[in-house]
XYZ file of C-alpha atoms in Angstrom:
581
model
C -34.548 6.055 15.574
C -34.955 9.824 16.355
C -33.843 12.686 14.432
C -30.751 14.050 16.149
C -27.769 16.824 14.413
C -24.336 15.795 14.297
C -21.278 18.219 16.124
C -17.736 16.968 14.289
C -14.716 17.872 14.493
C -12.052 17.070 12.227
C -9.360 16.452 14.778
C -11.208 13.211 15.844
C -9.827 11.650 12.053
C -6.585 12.557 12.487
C -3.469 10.070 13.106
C -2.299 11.544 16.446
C 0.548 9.226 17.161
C 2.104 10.894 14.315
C 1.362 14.176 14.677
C 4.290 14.712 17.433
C 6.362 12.726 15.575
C 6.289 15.407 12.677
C 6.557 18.346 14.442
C 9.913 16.620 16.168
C 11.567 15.717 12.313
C 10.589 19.155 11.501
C 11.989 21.019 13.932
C 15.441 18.580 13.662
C 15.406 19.381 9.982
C 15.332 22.775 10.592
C 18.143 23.379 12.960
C 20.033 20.423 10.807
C 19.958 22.967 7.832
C 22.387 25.301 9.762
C 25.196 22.914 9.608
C 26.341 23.744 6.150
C 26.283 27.488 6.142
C 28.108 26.702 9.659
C 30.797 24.760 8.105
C 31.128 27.068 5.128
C 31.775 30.010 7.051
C 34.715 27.713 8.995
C 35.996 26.189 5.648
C 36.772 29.584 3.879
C 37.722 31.719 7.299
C 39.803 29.127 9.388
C 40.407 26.012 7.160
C 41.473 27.757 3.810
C 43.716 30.766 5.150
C 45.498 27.951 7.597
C 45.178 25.080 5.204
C 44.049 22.570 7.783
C 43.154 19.612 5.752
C 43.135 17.179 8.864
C 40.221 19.507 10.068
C 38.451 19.745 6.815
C 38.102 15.971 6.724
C 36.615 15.919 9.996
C 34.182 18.657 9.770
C 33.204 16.977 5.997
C 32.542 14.090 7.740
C 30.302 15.211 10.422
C 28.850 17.455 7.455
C 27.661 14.270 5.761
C 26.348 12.461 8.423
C 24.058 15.656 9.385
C 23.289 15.715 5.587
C 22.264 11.526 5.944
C 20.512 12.305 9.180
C 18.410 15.317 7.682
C 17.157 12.906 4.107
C 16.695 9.971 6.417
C 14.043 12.673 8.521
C 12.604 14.028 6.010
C 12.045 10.301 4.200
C 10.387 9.930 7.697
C 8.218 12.702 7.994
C 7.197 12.279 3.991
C 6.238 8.888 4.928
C 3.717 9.811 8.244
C 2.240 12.637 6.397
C 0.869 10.573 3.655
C 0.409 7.516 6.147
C -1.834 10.049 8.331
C -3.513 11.779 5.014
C -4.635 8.174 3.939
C -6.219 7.437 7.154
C -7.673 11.037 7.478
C -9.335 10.453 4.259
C -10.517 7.338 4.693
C -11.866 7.745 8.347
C -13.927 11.119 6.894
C -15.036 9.381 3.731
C -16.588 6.852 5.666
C -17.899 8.584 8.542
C -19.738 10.946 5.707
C -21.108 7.895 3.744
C -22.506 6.759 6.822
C -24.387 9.423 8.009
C -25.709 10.385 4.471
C -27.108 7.151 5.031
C -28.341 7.595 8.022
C -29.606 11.005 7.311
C -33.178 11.822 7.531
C -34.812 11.487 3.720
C -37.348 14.698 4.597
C -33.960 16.810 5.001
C -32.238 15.589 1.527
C -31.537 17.228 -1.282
C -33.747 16.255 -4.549
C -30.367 15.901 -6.611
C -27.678 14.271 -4.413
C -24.721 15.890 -6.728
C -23.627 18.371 -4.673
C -23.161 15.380 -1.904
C -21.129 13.534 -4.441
C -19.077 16.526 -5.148
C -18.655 17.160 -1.347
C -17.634 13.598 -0.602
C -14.544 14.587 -3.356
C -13.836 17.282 -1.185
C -12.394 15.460 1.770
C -8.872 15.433 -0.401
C -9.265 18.918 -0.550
C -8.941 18.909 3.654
C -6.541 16.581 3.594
C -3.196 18.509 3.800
C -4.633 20.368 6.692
C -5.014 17.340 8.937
C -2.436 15.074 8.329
C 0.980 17.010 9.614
C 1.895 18.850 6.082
C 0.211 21.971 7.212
C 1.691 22.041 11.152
C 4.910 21.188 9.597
C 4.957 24.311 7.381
C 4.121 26.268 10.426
C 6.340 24.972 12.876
C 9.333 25.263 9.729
C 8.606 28.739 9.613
C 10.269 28.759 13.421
C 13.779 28.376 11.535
C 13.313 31.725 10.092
C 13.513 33.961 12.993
C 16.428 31.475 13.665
C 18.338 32.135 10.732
C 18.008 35.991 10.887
C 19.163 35.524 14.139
C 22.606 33.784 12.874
C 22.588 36.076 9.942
C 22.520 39.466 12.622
C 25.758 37.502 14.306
C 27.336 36.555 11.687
C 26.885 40.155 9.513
C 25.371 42.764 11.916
C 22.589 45.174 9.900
C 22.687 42.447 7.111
C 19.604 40.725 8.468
C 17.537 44.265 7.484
C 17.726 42.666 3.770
C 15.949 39.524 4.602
C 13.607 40.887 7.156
C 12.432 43.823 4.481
C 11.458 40.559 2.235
C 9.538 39.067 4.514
C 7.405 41.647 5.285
C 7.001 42.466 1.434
C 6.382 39.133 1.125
C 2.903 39.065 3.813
C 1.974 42.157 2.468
C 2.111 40.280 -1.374
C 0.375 37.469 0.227
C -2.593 39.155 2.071
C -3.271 41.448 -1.157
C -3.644 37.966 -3.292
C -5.431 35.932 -0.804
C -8.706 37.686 -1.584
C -8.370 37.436 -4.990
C -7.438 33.886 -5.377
C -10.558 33.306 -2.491
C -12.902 34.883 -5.012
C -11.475 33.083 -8.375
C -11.826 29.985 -6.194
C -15.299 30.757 -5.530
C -16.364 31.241 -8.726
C -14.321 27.964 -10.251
C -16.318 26.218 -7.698
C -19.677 27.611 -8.952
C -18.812 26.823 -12.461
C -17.316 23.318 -11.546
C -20.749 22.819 -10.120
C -22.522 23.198 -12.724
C -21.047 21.601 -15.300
C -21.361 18.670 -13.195
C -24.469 18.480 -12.172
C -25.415 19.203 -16.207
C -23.174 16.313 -16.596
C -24.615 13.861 -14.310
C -28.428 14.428 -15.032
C -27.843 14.294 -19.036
C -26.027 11.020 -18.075
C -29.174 9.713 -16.364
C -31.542 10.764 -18.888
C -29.120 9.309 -22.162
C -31.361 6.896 -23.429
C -34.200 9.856 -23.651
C -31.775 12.116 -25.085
C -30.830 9.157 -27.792
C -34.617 8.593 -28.079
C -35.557 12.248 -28.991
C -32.163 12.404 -31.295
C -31.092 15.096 -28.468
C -27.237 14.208 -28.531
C -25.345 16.915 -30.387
C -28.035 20.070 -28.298
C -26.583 18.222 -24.629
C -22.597 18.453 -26.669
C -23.523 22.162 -27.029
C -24.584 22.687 -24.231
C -21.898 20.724 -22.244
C -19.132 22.203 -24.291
C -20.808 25.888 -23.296
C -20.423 25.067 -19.523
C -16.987 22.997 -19.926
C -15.575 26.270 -21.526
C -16.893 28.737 -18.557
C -15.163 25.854 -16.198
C -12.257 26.311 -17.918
C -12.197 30.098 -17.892
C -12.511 30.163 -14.754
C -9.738 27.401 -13.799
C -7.736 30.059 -15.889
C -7.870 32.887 -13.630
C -7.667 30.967 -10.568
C -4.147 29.503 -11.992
C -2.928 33.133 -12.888
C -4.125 34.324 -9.396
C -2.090 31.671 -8.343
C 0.973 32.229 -10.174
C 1.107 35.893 -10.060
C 1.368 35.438 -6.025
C 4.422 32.767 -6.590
C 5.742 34.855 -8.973
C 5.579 37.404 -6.776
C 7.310 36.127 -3.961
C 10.200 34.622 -6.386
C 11.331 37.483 -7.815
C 11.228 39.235 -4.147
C 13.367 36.606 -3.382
C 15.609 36.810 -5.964
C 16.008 40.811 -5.580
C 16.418 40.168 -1.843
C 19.397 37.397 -2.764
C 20.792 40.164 -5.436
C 20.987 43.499 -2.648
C 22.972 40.266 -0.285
C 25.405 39.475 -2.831
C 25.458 43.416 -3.445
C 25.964 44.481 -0.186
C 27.627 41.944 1.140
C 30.220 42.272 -1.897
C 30.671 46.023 -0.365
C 31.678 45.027 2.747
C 34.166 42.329 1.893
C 35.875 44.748 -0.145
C 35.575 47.626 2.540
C 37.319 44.329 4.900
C 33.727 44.743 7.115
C 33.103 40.689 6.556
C 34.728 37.887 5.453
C 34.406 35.770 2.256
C 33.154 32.711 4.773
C 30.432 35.406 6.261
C 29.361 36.124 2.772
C 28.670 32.877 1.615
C 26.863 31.783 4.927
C 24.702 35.195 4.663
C 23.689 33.843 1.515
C 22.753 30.191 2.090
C 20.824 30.858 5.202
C 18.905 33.927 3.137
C 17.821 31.350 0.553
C 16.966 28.930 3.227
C 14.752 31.567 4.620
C 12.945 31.713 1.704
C 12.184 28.224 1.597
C 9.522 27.630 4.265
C 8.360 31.177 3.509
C 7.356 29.975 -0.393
C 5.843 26.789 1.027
C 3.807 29.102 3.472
C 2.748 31.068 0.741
C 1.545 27.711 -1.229
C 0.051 26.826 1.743
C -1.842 30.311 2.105
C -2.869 29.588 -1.785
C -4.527 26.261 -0.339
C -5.796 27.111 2.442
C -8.902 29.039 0.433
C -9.676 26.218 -0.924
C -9.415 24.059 2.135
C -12.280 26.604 3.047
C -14.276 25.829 0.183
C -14.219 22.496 0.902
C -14.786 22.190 4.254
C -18.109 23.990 4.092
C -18.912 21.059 1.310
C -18.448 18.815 3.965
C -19.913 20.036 6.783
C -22.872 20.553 4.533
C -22.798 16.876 4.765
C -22.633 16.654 8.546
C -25.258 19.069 9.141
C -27.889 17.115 7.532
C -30.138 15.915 10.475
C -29.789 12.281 11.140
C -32.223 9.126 12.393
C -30.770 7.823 15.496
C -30.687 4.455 15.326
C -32.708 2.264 17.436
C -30.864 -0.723 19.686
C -31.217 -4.627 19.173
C -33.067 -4.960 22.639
C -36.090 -4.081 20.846
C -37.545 -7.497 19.371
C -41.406 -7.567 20.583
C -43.606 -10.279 19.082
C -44.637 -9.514 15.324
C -48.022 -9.530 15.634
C -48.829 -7.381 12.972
C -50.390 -4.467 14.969
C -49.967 -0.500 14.280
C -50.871 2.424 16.103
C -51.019 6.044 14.775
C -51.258 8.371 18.160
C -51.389 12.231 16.977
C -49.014 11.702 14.257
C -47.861 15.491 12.595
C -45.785 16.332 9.982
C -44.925 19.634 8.518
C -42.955 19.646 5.741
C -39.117 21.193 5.804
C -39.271 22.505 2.555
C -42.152 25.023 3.847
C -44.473 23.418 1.697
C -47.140 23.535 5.207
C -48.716 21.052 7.250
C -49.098 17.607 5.951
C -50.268 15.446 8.956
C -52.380 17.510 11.338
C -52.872 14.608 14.493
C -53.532 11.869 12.888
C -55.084 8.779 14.635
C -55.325 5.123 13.089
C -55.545 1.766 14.488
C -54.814 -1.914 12.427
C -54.338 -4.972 13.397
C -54.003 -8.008 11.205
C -56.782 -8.925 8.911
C -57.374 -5.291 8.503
C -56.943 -3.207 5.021
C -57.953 0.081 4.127
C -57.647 2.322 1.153
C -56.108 5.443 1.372
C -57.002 8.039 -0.951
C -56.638 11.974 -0.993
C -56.301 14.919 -2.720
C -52.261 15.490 -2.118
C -49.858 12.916 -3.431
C -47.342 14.021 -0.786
C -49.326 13.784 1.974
C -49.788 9.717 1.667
C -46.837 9.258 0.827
C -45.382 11.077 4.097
C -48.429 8.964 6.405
C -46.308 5.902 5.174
C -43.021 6.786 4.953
C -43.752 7.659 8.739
C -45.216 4.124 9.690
C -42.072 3.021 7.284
C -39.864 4.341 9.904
C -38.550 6.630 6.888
C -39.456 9.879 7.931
C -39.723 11.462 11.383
C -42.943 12.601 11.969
C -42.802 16.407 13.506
C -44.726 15.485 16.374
C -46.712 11.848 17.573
C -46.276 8.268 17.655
C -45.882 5.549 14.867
C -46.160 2.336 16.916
C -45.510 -1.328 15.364
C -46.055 -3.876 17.633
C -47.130 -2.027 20.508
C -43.374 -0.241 20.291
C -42.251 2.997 18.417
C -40.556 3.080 15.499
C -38.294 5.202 16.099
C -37.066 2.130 18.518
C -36.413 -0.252 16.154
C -33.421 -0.616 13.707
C -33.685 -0.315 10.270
C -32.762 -3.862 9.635
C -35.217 -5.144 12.294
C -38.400 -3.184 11.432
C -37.723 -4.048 7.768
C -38.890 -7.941 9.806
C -42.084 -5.889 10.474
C -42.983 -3.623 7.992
C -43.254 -4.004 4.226
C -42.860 -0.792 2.194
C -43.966 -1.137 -1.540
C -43.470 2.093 -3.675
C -43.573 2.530 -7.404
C -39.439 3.068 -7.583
C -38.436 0.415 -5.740
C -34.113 0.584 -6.465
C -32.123 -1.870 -7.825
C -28.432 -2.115 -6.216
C -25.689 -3.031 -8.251
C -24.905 -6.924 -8.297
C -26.432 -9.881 -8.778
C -30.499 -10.452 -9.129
C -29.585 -12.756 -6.214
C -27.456 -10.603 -4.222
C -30.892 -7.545 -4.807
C -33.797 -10.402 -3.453
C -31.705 -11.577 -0.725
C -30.810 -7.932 0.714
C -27.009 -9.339 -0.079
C -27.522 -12.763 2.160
C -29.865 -10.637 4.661
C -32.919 -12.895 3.716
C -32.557 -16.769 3.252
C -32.388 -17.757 -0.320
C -35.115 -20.523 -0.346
C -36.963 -17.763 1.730
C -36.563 -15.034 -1.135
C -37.867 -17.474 -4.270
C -40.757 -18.937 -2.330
C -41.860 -14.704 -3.061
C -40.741 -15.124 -6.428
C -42.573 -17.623 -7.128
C -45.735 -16.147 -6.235
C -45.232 -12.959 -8.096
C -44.076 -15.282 -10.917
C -40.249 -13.879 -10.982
C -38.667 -17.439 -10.675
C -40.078 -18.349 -14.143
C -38.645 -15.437 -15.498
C -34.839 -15.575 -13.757
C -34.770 -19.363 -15.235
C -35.022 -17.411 -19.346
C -31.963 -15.614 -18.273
C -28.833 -16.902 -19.556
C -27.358 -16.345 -16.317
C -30.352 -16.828 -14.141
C -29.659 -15.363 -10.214
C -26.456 -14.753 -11.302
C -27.276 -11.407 -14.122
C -25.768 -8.856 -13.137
C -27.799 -5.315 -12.957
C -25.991 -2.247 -12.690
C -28.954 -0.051 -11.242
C -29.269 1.688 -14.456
C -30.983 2.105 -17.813
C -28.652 0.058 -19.423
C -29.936 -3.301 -17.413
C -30.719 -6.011 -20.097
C -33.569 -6.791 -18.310
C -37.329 -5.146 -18.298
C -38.303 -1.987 -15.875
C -41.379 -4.210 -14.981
C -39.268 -7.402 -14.141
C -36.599 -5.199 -12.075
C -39.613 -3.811 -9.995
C -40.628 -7.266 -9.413
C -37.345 -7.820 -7.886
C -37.826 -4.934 -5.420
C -40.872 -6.172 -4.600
C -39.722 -9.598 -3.264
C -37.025 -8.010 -1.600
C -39.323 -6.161 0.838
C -41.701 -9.402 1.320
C -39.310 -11.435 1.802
C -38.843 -11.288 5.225
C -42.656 -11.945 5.545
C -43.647 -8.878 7.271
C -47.095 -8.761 8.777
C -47.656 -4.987 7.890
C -47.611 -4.106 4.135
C -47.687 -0.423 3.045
C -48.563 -0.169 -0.445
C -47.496 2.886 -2.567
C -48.410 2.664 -6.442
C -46.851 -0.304 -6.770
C -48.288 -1.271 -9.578
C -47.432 1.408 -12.045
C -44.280 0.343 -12.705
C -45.187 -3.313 -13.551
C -46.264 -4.728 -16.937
C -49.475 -6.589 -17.064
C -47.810 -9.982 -16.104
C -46.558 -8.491 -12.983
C -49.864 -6.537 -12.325
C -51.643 -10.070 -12.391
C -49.038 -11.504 -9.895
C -48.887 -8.203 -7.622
C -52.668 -8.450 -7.238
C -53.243 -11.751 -6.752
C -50.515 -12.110 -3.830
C -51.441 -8.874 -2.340
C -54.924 -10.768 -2.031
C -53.356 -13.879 -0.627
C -51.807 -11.812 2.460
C -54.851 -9.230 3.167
C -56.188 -11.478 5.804
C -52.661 -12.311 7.619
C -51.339 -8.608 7.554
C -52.343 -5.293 8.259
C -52.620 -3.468 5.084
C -52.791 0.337 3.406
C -53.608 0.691 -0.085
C -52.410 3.847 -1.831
C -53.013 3.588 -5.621
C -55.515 4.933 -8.457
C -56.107 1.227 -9.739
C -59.546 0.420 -8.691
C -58.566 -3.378 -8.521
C -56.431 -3.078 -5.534
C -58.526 -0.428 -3.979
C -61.096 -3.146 -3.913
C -59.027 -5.584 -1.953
C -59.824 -3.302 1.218
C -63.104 -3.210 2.752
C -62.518 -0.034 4.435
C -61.835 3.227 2.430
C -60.021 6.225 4.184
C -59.715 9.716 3.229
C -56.675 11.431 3.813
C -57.575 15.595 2.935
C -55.834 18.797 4.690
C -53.867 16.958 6.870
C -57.129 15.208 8.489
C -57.442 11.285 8.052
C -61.132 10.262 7.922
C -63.258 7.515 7.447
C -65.646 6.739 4.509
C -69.125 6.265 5.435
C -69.678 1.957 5.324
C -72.597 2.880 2.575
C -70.582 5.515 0.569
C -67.893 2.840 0.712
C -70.050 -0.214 -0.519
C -71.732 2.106 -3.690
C -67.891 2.899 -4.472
C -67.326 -0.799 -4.175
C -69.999 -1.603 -6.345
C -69.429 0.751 -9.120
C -65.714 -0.591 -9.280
C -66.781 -3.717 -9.821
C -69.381 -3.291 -12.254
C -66.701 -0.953 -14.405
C -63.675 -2.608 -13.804
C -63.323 -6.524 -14.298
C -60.959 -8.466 -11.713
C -57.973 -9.572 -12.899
C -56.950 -13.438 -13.924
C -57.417 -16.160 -10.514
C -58.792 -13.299 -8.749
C -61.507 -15.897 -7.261
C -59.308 -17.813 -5.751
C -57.679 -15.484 -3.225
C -59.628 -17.094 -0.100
C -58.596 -19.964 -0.510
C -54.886 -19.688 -1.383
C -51.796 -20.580 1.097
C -51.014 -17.457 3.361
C -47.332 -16.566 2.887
C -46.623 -14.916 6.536
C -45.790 -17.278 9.170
């Protein structure tokens, strides 16, 4: 795995078979459209004054069959836009859930709402990708068309139309900034009424606990009303435009009906001439409206595609290739391993060196928090480390796929997550870990007792949540045998223990004892018990890893154990079955 950016381009999601396909139905429909202003104009100037009626069942005929042929087009072209929106969609969707997954963890956001809300934008680029916008566009082609027929058909009278066009852009570019800017700020407000909404959601049983319901209804009701207020203006930006452009339609259709009245009268045109002049000016005005809807759109289509090439941007782990299987011998390798931290929050890892192979354990301790947890989120494979070498096995990590150095490397933090399903879909990886495999690392952290007091045993369901019927302490456990059972031979541990009960604490130590003399081990954690388990004792301060002197390290070793008693079977760790193959 290596950190790389990702270039994309919308195109690539697109349904291109169907794209020409459009663009021919549209263009058909289009000229199609000129048949009945066509056969008007003959109906009242040849067919009427000679009353042809042989000839008018002819040209109704061939009038209908257009009319069939247009519907049965447009039924067609409905039908590929949506069929190429739906696979737009769901090509983007997915390509953006995978690289969020993929995406480096240093380079995340701490709240991963305005992802959510940027994955919901990818509707938002929808109509701009799958044929509704070209076919707009290339229906706007009619209208230089139709003033055309309109110039033959009534000389100057294509001045009318024209003149409302040109209102019409100028109409349209004076609203487009507006409606840009009351999108903007809808957006802003959207924003955070959501993210209000989803951390008071993850925090309700606090909120219930302090009695803090009816301040987050305030509160909520505050932001939903701004969100609203806003949604306001942005719909009377957007109706003032159509309005706009309707009633410069309808003046433009009155002056036609005006002047063209004028010139009957004055024997200039004919009653047939008239007519047409009016159908094909309201036909003008058809793709004209649905280019100004369009325009309306379109700054929101800009909205949202920043959202989701926010997404894109994120930088990414490469991911390593299967050919990388080396023995797992349990060996690791630190070679001038830096890390500076994105956020600008300095240097974390100034060249750190560190060497373990199995039967080794040391404790790491340190003044910043951060700064451990980077050094093993690095040997994890989690983060990329700025500069330097992680190597498991003799290979680097960035090498190795996620699902194949999870076979090497054991990662056990204090927030393990639960996934929703069932507790035997979350200590199987979902089938990635043998069954029989999984509960043999139950057992020994003492989890198979408690599934069997469940009601539904491996088979309760946990949601990820709060609302799980089962304890925080016995969920952890579940992480816990999740990322052990695969029997890795290096195990990074990460507070582990703070999120167990006392039960669990008992279990977590004594197995952790069990394996210190089969794996390689780091110990990160303020209980004094598990610092005890290993014999060296590391020091992890300005970036600089160092080792405890062997004599500072055995008067720390003796004062833990003459102020803190071992836990339960503690004695017995020697001599207890190794659980790594």
């Amino acid at each position: 795995m290596s950190i790389q950016s990702s270039d994309i381009r919308f195109s690539d999601y697109r349904q291109r078979f169907s794209i020409v396909t459009v663009v021919t139905c549209t263009l058909a429909i289009s000229f199609l459209s000129l048949a009945l202003p066509i056969t008007t104009l003959q109906i009242y100037d040849r067919i009427l004054p000679n009353q042809s009626t042989g000839t008018l069942a002819i040209l109704m005929l061939s009038v209908s069959v257009i009319i069939l042929l247009e519907v049965v087009l447009r039924l067609c072209r409905a039908y590929l836009i949506g069929l190429a929106g739906a696979v737009f969609v769901h090509k983007l969707s997915s390509a953006a859930i995978q690289h969020l997954l993929a995406a480096d963890i240093s380079h995340q956001t701490a709240k991963l709402t305005k992802e959510h809300q940027a994955l919901g934008s990818v509707r938002q680029l929808r109509d701009f990708h799958n044929g509704h916008s070209l076919s707009t566009c290339v229906d706007l082609i009619s209208v230089p068309v139709f003033l055309g027929v309109i110039a033959l058909v009534a000389d100057e009278m294509f001045l009318i139309p024209l003149f409302g066009l040109v209102l019409f852009c100028i109409v349209a570019w004076r609203d487009g900034a507006g409606i840009r800017s009351a999108l903007d700020e809808r957006e802003r407000k959207d924003s955070e009424r959501f993210n209000f909404l989803v951390r008071s959601l993850n925090a309700v049983h606090t909120a219930k606990a302090f009695s803090q319901e009816m301040s987050l209804l305030r509160r909520y009701e505050t932001l939903q009303r701004d969100s609203s207020r806003a949604n306001l203006i942005v719909s009377k930006a957007t109706v003032g435009s159509i309005n706009s452009v309707s009633l410069i339609g309808q003046a433009m259709t009155a002056i036609v009906v005006a002047w063209g009245a004028l010139a009957v009268i004055e024997g200039q045109m004919s009653t047939g001439a008239l007519i047409a002049v009016m159908l094909m000016s309201g036909r003008i005005m058809q793709p004209v409206q649905k280019a100004l809807v369009l325009w309306t759109k379109y700054q929101d289509y800009c909205i949202g595609r920043e959202r989701v090439l926010a997404i894109f941007r994120m930088p990414t782990v490469r991911q390593g290739n299967d050919d990388v299987l080396p023995t797992n011998h349990g060996s690791l390798a630190l070679q001038d391993v830096s890390y500076a931290s994105p956020n600008g929050e300095g240097v974390l890892l100034d060249s750190v060196n560190l060497r373990l192979r199995v039967g080794d354990a040391i404790s790491l301790s340190g003044p910043s928090e951060q700064a451990k947890s980077q050094l093993l989120k690095v040997i994890a494979g989690l983060v990329q480390p700025t500069s330097g070498k992680a190597m498991i096995n003799g290979q680097s990590v960035l090498d190795y796929r996620p699902s194949t150095l999870n076979n090497h490397v054991a990662y056990l933090g204090s927030d393990g997550a639960i996934f929703r399903g069932t507790i035997r879909d979350n200590i199987t990886g979902f089938g990635g870990v043998p069954l029989g495999q999984a509960l043999q690392i139950a057992g020994y952290l003492g989890l198979d007792q408690a599934i069997s007091r469940l009601p539904a045993g491996l088979d309760t369901r946990l949601e990820g949540s709060q609302a799980d019927s089962i304890a925080p302490g016995l969920k952890h456990r579940i992480t816990l045998v999740r990322a052990l059972a695969r029997k890795p031979r290096i195990i990074l541990v990460e507070n582990a223990d703070k999120s167990l009960d006392m039960e669990g604490y008992r279990q977590l130590y004594t197995l952790l004892g069990r394996l210190r003399r089969k794996t390689a081990m780091i110990i990160v954690s303020e209980d004094l018990n598990l610092k005890m388990l290993a014999p060296r004792q590391m020091v992890l301060e300005n970036g600089v890893l160092r080792q405890v002197s062997s004599q500072s390290h055995v008067q720390y070793t003796q004062e833990v154990r003459s102020a803190v008693p071992a836990p339960a079977d503690s004695t017995r760790l020697d001599g207890e079955q190794v659980l790594v193959t």
